[in-house]
Short mmCIF file of C-alpha atoms in Angstrom, two decimals:
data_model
loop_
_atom_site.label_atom_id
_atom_site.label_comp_id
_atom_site.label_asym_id
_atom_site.label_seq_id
_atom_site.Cartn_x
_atom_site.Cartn_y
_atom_site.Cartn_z
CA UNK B 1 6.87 20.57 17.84
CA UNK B 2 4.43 18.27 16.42
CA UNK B 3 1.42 19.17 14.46
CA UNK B 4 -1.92 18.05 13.12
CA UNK B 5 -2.34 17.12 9.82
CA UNK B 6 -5.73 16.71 8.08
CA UNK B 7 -6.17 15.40 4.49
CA UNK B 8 -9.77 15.48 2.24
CA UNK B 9 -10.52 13.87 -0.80
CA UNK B 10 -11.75 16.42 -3.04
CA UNK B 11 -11.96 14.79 -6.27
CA UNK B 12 -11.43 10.79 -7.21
CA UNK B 13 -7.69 11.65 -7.72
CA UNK B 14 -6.93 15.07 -5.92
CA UNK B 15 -6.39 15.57 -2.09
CA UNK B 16 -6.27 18.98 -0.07
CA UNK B 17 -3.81 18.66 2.66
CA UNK B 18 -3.65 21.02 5.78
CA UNK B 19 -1.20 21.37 8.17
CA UNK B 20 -1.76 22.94 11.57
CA UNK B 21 0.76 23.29 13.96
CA UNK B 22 0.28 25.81 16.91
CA UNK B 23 -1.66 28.73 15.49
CA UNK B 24 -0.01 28.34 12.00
CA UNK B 25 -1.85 26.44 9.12
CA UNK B 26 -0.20 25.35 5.95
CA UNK B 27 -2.35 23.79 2.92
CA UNK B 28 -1.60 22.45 -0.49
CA UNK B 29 -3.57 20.22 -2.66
CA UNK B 30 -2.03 17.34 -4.69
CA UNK B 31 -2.89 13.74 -6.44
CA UNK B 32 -2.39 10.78 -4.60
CA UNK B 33 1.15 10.40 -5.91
CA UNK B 34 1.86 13.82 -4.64
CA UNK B 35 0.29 13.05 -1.74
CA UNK B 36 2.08 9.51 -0.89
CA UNK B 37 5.21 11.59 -1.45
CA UNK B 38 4.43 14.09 1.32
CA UNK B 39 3.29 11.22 3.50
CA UNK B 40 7.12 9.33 3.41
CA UNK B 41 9.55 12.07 2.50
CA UNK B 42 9.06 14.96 5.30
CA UNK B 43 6.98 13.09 8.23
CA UNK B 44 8.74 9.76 7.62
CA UNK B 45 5.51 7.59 7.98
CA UNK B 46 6.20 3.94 7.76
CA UNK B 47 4.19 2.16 4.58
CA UNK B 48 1.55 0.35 7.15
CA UNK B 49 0.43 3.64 8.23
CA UNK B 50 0.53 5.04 4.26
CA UNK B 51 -1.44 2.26 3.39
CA UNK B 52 -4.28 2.75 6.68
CA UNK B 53 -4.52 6.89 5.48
CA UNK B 54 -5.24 5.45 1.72
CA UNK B 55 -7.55 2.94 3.27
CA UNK B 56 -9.58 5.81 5.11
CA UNK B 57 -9.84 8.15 2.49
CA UNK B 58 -11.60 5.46 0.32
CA UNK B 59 -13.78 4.68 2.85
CA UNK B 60 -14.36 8.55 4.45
CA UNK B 61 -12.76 10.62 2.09
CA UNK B 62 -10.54 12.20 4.94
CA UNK B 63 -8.63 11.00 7.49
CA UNK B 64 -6.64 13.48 10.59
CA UNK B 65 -3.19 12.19 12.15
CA UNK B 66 -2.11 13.55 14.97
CA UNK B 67 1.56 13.92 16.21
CA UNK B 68 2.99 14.92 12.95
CA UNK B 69 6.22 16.56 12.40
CA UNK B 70 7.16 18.62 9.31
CA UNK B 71 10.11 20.97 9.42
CA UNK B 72 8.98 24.55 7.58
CA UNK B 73 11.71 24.47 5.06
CA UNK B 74 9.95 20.80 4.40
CA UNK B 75 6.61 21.95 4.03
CA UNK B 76 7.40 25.19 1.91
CA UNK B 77 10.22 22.77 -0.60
CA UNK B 78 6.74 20.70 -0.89
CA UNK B 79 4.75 23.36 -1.60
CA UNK B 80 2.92 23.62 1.34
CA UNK B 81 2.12 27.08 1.56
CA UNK B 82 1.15 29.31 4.93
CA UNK B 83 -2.57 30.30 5.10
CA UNK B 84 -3.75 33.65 5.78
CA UNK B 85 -4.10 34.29 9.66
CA UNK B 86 -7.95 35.28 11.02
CA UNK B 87 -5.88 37.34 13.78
#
């Protein structure tokens, strides 16, 4: 199952990353280092499309990609943790 994943600059070198897939959301912050990681290891993205997220979040300071796969035992090894559910 593929999920959403939404990334905002929150500082010049520090990036809050959340994950949504079905009615689960996952968040972590990193640096852009940490973050280029996350981008190549678990969802595999090729360097063009590493390069266009950079690219956006200089120009919008976040960026959302659709279609994104990242298995759980992934995103938790990354430190992605769950976020509290509003149900």
């Amino acid at each position: 199952m593929s999920g959403i994943l939404h990334i905002f600059r929150t500082q010049p070198d520090l990036y809050q990353v959340n994950y949504t897939i079905g009615a689960t959301s996952y968040a972590r912050t990193c640096t852009a280092e940490q973050l280029e990681h996350l981008l190549v290891t678990p969802t595999g993205f090729a360097e063009n499309l590493v390069n266009s997220v950079f690219q956006e979040l200089a120009a919008r300071n976040n960026v959302t990609v659709s279609d994104v796969s990242i298995p759980e035992r992934e995103a938790s090894a990354l430190g992605i943790e769950p976020m509290p559910s509003d149900a």
